[in-house]
Coordinates of C-alpha atoms in Angstrom, one line a residue:
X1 CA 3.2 31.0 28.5
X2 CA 4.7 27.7 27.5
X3 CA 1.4 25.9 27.2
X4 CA 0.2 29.0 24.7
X5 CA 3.6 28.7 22.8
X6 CA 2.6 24.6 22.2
X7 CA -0.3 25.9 20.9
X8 CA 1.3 28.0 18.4
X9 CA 3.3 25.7 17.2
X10 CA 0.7 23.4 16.9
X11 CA -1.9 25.4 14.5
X12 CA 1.5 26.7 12.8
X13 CA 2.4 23.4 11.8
X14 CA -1.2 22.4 10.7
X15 CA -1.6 25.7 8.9
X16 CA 1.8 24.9 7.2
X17 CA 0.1 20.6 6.1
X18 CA -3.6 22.4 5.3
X19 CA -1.6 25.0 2.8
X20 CA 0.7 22.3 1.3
X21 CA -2.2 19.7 1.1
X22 CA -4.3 22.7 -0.9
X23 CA -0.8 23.3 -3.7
X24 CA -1.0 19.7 -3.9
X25 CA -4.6 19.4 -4.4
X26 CA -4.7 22.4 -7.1
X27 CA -2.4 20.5 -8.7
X28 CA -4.5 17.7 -9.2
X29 CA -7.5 19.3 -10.4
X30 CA -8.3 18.9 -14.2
X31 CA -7.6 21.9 -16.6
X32 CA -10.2 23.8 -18.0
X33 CA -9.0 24.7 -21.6
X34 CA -10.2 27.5 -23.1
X35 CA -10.7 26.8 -27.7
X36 CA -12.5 29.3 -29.8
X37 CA -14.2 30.5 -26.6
X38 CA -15.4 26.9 -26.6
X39 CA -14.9 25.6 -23.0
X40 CA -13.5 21.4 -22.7
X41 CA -12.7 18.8 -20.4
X42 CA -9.4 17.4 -19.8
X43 CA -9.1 13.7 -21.2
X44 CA -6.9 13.5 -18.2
X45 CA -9.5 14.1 -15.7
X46 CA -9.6 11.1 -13.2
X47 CA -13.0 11.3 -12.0
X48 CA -13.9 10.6 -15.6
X49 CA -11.8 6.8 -15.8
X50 CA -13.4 6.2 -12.9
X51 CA -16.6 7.4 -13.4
X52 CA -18.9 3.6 -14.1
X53 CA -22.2 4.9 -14.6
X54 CA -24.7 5.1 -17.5
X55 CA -22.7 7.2 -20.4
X56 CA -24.5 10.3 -20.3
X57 CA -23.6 13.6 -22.3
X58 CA -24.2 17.2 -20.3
X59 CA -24.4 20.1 -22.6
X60 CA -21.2 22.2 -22.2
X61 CA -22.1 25.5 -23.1
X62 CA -19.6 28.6 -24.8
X63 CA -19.3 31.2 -22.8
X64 CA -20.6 33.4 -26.1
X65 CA -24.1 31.8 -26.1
X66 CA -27.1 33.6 -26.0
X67 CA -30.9 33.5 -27.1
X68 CA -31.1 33.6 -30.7
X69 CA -34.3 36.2 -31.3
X70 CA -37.0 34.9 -33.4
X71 CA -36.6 31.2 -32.8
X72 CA -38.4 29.0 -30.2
X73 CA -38.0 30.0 -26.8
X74 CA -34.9 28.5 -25.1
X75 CA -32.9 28.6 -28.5
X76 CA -29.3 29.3 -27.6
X77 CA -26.5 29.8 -30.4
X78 CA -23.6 32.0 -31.2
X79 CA -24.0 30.5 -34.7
X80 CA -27.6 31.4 -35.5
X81 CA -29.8 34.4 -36.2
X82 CA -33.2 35.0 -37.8
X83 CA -33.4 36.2 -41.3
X84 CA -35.6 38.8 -40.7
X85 CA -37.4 37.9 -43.8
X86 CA -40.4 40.2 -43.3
X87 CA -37.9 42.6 -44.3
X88 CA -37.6 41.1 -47.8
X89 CA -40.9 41.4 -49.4
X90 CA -43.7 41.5 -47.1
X91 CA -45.7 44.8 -46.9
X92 CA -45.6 47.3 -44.7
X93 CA -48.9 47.0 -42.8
X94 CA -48.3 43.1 -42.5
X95 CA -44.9 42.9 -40.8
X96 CA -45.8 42.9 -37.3
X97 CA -47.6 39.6 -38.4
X98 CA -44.6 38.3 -39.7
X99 CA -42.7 38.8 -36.4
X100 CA -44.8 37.3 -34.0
X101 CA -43.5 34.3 -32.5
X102 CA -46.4 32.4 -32.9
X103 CA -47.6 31.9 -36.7
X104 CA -44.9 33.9 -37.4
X105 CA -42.5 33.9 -40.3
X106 CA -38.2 33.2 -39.0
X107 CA -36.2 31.3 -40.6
X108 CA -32.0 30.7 -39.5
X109 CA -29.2 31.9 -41.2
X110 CA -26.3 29.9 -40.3
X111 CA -22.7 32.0 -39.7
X112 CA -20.7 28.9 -39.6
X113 CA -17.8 29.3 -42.3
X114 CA -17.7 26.0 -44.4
X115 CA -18.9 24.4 -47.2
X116 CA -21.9 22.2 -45.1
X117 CA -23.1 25.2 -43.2
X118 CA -23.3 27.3 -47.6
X119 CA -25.2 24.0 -48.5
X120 CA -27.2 24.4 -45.7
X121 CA -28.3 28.5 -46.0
X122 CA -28.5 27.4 -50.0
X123 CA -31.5 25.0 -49.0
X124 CA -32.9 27.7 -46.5
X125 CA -32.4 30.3 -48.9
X126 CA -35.1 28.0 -50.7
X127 CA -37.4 27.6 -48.2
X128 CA -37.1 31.3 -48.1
X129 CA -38.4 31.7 -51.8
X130 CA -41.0 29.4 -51.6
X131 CA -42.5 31.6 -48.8
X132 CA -41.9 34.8 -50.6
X133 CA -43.5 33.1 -53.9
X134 CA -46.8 32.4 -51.9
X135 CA -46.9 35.5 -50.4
X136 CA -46.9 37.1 -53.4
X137 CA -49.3 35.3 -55.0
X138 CA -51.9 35.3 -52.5
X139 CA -51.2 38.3 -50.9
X140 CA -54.5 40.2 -52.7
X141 CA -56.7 37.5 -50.7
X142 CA -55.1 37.4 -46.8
X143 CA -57.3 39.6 -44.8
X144 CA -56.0 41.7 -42.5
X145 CA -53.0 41.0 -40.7
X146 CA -52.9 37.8 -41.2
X147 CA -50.7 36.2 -43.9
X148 CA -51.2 32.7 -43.7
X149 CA -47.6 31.2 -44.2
X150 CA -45.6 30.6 -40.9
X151 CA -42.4 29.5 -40.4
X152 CA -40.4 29.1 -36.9
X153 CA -36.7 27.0 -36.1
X154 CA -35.3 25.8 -33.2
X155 CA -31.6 25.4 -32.0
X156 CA -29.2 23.8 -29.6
X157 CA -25.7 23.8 -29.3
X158 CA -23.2 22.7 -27.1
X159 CA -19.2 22.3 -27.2
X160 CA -19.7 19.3 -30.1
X161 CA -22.5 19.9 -32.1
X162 CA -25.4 22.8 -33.4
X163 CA -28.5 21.0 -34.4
X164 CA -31.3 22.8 -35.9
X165 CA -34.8 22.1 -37.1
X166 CA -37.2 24.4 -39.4
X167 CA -40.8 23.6 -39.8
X168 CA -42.8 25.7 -42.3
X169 CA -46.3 25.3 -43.7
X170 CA -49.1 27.7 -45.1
X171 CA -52.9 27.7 -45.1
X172 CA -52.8 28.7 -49.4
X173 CA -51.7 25.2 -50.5
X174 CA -53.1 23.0 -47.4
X175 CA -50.3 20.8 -47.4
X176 CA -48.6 19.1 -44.6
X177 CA -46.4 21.1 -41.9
X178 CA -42.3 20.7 -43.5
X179 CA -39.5 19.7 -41.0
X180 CA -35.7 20.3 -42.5
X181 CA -33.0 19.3 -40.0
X182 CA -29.4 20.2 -40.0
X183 CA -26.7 19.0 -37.7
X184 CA -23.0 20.4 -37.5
X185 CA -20.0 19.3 -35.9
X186 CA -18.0 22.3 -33.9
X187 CA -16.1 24.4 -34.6
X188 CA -15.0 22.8 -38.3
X189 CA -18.9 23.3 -39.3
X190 CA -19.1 20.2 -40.9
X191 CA -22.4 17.9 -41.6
X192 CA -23.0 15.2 -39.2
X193 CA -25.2 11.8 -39.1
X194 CA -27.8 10.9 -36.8
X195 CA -25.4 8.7 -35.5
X196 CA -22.7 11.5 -34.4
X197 CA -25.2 13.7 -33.5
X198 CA -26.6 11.3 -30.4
X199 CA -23.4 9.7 -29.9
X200 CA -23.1 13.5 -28.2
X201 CA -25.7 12.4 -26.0
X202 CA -24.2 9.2 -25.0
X203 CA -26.5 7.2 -27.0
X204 CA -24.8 4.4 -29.2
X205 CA -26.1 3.5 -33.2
X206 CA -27.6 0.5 -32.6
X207 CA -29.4 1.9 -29.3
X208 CA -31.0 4.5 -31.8
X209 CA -33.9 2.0 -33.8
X210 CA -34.9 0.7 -30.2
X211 CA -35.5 4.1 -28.6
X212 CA -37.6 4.9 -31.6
X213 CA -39.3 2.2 -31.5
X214 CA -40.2 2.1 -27.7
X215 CA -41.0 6.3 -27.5
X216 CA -43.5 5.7 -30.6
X217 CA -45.2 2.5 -28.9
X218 CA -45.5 4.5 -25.5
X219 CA -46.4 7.5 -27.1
X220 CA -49.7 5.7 -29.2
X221 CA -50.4 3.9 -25.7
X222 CA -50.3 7.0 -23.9
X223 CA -52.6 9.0 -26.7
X224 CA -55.0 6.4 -27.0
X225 CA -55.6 5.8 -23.2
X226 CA -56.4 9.8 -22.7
X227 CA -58.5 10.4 -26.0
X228 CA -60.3 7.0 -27.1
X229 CA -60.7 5.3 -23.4
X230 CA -64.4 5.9 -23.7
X231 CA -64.8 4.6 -27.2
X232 CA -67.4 1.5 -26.9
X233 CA -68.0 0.7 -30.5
X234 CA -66.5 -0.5 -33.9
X235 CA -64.7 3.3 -34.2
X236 CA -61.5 1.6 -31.7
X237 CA -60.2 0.7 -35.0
X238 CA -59.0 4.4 -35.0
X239 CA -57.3 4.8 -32.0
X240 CA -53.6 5.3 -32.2
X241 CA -53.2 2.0 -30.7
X242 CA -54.4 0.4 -33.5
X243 CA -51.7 2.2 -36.0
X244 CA -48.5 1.3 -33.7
X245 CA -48.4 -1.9 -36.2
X246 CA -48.5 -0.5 -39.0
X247 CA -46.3 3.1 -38.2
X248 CA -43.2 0.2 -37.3
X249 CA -43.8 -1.5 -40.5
X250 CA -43.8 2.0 -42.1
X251 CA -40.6 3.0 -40.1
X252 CA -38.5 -0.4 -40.9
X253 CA -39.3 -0.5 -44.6
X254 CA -38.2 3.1 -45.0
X255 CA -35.4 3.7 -41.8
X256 CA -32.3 2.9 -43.5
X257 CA -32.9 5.0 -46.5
X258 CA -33.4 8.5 -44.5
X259 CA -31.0 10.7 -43.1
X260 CA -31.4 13.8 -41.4
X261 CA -34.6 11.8 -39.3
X262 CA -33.1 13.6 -35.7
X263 CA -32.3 17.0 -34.1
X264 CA -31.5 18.1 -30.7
X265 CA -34.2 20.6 -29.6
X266 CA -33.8 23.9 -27.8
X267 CA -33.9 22.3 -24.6
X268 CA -31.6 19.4 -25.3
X269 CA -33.8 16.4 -26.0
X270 CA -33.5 14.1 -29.2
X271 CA -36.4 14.0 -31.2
X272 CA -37.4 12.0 -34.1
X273 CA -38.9 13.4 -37.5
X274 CA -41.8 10.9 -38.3
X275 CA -42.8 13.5 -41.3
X276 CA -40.5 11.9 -43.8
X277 CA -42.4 8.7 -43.4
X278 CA -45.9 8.5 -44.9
X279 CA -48.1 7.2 -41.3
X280 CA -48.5 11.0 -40.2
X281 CA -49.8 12.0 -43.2
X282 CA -52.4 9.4 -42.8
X283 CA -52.9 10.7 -39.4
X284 CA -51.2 7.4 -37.6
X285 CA -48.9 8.7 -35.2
X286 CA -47.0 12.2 -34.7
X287 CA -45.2 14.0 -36.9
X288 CA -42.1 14.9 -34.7
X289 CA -41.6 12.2 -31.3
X290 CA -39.3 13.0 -28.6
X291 CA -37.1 10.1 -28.0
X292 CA -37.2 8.6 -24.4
X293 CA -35.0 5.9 -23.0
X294 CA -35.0 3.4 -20.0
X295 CA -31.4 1.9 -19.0
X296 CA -33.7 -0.5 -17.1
X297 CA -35.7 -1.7 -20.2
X298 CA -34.1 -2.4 -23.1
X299 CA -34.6 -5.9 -23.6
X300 CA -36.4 -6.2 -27.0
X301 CA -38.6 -9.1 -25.8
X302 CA -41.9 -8.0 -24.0
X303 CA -42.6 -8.6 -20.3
X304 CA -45.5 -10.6 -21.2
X305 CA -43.6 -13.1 -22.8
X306 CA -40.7 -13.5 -20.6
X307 CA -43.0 -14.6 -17.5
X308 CA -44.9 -17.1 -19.5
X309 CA -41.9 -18.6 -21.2
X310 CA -40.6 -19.2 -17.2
X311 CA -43.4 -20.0 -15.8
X312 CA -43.8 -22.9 -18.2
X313 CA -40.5 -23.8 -18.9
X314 CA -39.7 -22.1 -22.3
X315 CA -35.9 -20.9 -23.0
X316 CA -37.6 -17.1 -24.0
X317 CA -34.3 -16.6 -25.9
X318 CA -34.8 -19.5 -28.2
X319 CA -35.0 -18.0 -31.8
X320 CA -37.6 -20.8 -33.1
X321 CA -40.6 -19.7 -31.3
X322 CA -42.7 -16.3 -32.3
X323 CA -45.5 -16.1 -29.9
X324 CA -47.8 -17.5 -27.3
X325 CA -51.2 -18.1 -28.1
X326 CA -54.5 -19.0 -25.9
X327 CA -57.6 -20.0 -26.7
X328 CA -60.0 -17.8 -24.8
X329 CA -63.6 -19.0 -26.4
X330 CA -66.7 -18.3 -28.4
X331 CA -68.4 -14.8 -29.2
X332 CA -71.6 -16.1 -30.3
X333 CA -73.7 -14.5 -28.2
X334 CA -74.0 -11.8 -25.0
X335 CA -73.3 -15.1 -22.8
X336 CA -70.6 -16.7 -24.5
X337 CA -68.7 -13.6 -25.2
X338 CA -69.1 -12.6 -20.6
X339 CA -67.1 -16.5 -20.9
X340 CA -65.0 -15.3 -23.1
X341 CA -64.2 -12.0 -21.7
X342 CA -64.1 -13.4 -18.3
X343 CA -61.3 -15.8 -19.4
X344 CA -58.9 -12.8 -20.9
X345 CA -59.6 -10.3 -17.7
X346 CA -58.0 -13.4 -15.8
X347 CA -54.5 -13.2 -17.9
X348 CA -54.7 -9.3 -17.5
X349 CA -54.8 -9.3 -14.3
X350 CA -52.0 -11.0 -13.5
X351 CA -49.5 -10.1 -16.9
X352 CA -51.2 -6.6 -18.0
X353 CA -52.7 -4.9 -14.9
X354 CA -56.2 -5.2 -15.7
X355 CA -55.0 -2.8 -19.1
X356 CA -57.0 -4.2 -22.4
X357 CA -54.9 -5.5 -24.8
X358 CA -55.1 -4.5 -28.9
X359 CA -57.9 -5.8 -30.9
X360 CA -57.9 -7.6 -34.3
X361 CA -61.3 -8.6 -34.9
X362 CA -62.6 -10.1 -38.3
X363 CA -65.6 -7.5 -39.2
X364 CA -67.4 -6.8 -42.5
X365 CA -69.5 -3.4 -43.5
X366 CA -72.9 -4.4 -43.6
X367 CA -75.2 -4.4 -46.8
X368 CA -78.0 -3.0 -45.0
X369 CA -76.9 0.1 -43.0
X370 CA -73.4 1.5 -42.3
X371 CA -73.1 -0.8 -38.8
X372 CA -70.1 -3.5 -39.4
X373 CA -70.5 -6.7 -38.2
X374 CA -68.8 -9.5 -36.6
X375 CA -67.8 -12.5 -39.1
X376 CA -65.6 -14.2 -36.5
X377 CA -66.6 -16.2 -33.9
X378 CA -63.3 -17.5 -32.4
X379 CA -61.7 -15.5 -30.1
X380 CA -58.1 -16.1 -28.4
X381 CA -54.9 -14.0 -27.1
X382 CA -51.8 -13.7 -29.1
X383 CA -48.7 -12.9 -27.0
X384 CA -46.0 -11.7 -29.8
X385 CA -42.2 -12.5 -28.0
X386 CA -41.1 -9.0 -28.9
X387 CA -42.4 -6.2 -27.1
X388 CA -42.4 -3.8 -30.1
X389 CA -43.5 -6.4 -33.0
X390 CA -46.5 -5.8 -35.4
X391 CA -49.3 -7.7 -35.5
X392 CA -51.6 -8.0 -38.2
X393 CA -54.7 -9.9 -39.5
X394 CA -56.1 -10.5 -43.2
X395 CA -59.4 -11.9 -44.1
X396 CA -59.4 -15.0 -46.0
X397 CA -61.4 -17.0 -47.8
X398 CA -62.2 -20.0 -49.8
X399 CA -61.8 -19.8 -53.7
X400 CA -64.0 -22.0 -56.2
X401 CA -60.6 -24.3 -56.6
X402 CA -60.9 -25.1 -52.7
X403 CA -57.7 -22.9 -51.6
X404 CA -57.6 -20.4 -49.7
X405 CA -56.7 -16.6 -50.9
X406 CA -56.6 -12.4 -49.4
X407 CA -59.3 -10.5 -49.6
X408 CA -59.9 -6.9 -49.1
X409 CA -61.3 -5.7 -45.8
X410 CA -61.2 -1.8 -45.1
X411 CA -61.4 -2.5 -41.0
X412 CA -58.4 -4.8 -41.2
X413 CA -56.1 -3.3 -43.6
X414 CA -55.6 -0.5 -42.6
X415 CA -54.9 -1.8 -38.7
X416 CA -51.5 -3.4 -37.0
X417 CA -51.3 -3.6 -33.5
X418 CA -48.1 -3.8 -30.9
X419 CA -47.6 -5.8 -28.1
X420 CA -50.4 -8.9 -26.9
X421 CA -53.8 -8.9 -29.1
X422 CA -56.8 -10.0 -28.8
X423 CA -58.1 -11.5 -32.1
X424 CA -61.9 -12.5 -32.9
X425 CA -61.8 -14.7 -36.3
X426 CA -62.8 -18.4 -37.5
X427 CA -60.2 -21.4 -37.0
X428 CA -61.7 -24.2 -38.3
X429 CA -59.8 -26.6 -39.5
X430 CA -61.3 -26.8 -43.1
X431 CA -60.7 -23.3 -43.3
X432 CA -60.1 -20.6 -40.8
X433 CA -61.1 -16.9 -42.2
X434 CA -58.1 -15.3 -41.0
X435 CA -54.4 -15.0 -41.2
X436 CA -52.1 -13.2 -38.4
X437 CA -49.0 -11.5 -39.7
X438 CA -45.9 -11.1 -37.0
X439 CA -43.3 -8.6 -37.7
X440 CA -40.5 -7.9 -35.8
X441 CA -38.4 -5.6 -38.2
X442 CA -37.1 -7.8 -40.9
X443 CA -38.1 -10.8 -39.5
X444 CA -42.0 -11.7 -41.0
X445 CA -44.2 -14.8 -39.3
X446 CA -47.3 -15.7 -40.9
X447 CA -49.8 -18.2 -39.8
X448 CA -53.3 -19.5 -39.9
X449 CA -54.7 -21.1 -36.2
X450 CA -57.1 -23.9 -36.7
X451 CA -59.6 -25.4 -34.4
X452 CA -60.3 -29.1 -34.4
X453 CA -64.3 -29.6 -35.4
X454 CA -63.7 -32.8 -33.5
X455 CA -62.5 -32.2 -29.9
X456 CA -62.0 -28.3 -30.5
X457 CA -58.8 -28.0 -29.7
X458 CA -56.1 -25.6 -31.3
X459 CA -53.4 -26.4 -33.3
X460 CA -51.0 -24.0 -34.0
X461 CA -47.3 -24.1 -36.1
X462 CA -44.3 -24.9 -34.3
X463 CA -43.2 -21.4 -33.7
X464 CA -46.4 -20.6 -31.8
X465 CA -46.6 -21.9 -28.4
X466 CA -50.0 -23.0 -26.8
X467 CA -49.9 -21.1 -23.3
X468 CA -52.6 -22.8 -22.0
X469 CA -51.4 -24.5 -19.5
X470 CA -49.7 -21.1 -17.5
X471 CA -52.1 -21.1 -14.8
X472 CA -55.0 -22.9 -13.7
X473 CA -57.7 -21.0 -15.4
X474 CA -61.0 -22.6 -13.0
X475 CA -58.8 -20.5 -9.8
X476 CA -58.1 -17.8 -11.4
X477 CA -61.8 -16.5 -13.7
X478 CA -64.0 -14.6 -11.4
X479 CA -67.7 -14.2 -12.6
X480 CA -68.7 -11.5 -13.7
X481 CA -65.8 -10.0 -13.8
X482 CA -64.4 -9.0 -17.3
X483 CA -64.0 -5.5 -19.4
X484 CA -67.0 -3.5 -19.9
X485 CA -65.5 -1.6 -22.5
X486 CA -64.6 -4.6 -24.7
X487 CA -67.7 -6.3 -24.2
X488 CA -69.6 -3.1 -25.4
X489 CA -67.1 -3.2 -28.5
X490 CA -67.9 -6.8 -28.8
X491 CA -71.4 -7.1 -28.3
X492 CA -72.2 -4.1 -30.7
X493 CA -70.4 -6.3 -33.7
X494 CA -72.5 -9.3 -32.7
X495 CA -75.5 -10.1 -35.8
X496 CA -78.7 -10.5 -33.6
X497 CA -81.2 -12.4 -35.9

């Protein structure tokens, strides 16, 4: 009886510790306030101060959310509805069309109460009668059902912000698809910048350009490796790859002067509007790009770079140099273009994984035929230093005074690559046929690489190093090993006779 009446004691006194450990524990847990039925964190909460990981954002939802019917699936809100605006002037039989959810007609009404979220219905109520103005007017020609204007939104919201997006378009005027973005700050209501709207998400302003930047040169990569891998003639000047140059350029000119370029979508992902900018409409890159990011990338200059600058002895940080350049050879003929080819599989192999860089290659249209032609017969390896720069080429040549001046070439005017490039043009050194352009936002690098006639070496400006010397080229070219995709490309641009 006395050993069982230790044992009481015992678990008495440890019940007594557990239950006082458990107040005092309660006591230290962070308060859950509870705002306009908008749930937030304590400031106070410790785990956050000590919390020294990536900044990242979770969506903290109101317990009065719920699917807002007629916008994209996964559209939560309890700001947002759908206007219903079938119910405004479209007929009868035609309604049902009108409601779908895909090719549909919904457009938001915002219930916020402030002077943004008025501004805001005031531009919908717009878009609203421009859609009720072309349904009117071509109604007497849709067949059926079908009414041929379509409009759908999309909407997030958390604790911080509502962010919506409308795109609208209609087969009557064939014009491009319209994106209109609003972002509000909760519960005031009030207009915010791209800026405030993915500091939400953890993501600081200058952080913003980059992601774009990277997510557009992935995405073109990515695009062009699925669709136009199999292309084997002069068409690769199509592929998306071949745009990324010219969609940055397009993006720096015009970035600062835009607002309203991002919106959070349904399912909580940034994504940026490339339809105010005038590349989609030429059908170089998307019209809406969801915005990716890699804590473990975001150095601005390119892999490429950084290992040859090491491996021979280059400071990659200093600001004087723009690029690395290497001579790879001739692309006279079938066999000095295998040479050729043979010399640039070497470098991807060890720098790109066997991947084929970009290509910039000095063609004309033929006079007889449709079938351009190769006017270059130099070719070498440009390595930009930063991984997203542009890189561009423009036909020169002679003038009767003896200088050299532009000319117009449709297959390298309207091409800019990103990243390292392999360019086919002339270098002598009485006058070399081509220019390269390097952009890297506002900073713009121009240059013409010669070719001595004498002992046909390169010379190149200051700024662009000669990477030569980065490995020794007679251990590391295997025959007959090179790409056969660009020496398809290649050889089909080569005059015979």
């Amino acid at each position: 009886m006395k050993r069982m009446s230790k044992v009481f004691v015992i678990l008495g006194l440890a019940a007594f510790i557990f239950s006082g450990c458990q107040k005092e524990n309660t006591k230290a847990e962070p308060q859950v306030q509870v705002e306009n039925d908008i749930y937030i964190e304590n400031e106070n909460d410790p785990k956050k101060k000590n919390d020294l990981g990536p900044k990242k954002s979770k969506p903290k939802l109101s317990k009065d959310l719920k699917q807002v019917e007629g916008a994209k699936i996964g559209s939560v809100s309890s700001y947002v509805e759908d206007r219903q605006v079938w119910n405004d002037f479209i007929d009868k039989e035609q309604i049902e069309s009108a409601k779908r959810y895909e090719y549909g007609s919904h457009l938001p009404r915002i219930l916020l109460e402030s002077e943004d979220a008025k501004k805001a219905n005031e531009e919908i109520d717009e878009i609203a009668a421009s859609i009720e103005k072309k349904y009117k007017d071509n109604k007497d020609d849709m067949e059926a059902n079908e009414i041929g204007i379509y409009a759908s939104f999309s909407v997030y919201q958390d604790d911080k912000v509502l962010s919506l997006m409308i795109e609208n378009y209609d087969y009557w005027d064939g014009e491009y698809t319209r994106y209109t973005v609003f972002n509000f700050s909760l519960p005031d209501g009030n207009f915010i910048s791209d800026e405030e709207l993915m500091a939400d998400l953890g993501v600081e302003k200058d952080e913003i350009l980059p992601m774009v930047e990277n997510s557009l040169r992935e995405e073109q990569a990515i695009y062009t490796k699925i669709y136009y891998r199999d292309i084997k003639d002069s068409s690769y000047i199509y592929n998306p790859s071949n745009y990324t140059g010219l969609v940055l350029n397009d993006l720096w000119d015009n970035y600062g002067n835009k607002d309203r370029q991002i919106y959070i979508d349904e399912v909580g992902k940034p994504v940026f509007v490339f339809a105010q900018y005038e590349s989609p409409e030429m059908g170089r890159c998307p019209s809406i790009l969801k915005l990716k990011t890699n804590n473990f990338d975001d150095n601005p200059i390119s892999d490429e770079y950084l290992k040859m600058a090491i491996k021979l002895g280059i400071d990659p940080n200093d600001d004087k140099y723009q690029a690395f350049m290497i001579y790879l050879g001739g692309a006279v003929d079938e066999n000095s273009l295998q040479e050729t080819l043979k010399k640039l599989h070497a470098w991807t192999n060890v720098f790109l994984n066997y991947e084929d860089p970009s290509m910039l290659v000095t063609i004309k249209e033929s006079q007889v035929g449709d079938l351009p032609y190769l006017v270059g017969e130099q070719c070498y390896l440009l390595i930009p230093k930063y991984k997203n720069a542009s890189v561009a080429l423009k036909e020169l040549e002679i003038s009767n005074d003896g200088k050299l001046k532009e000319v117009d070439n449709v297959y390298l005017d309207s091409n800019a690559c990103c990243g390292p490039t392999f360019i086919c043009q002339n270098m002598s050194d009485l006058g070399p046929n081509g220019k390269i352009t390097i952009r890297y936002r506002d900073d713009v690098y121009e240059f013409s690489p010669s070719l001595s006639m004498k002992d046909g070496t390169m010379t190149l400006p200051d700024e662009v190093l000669n990477g030569e010397e980065v490995f020794d080229w007679s251990k590391q070219i295997q025959n007959e090993t090179y790409s056969p995709t660009m020496y398809d490309i290649m050889r089909s641009l080569i005059r015979v006779g």
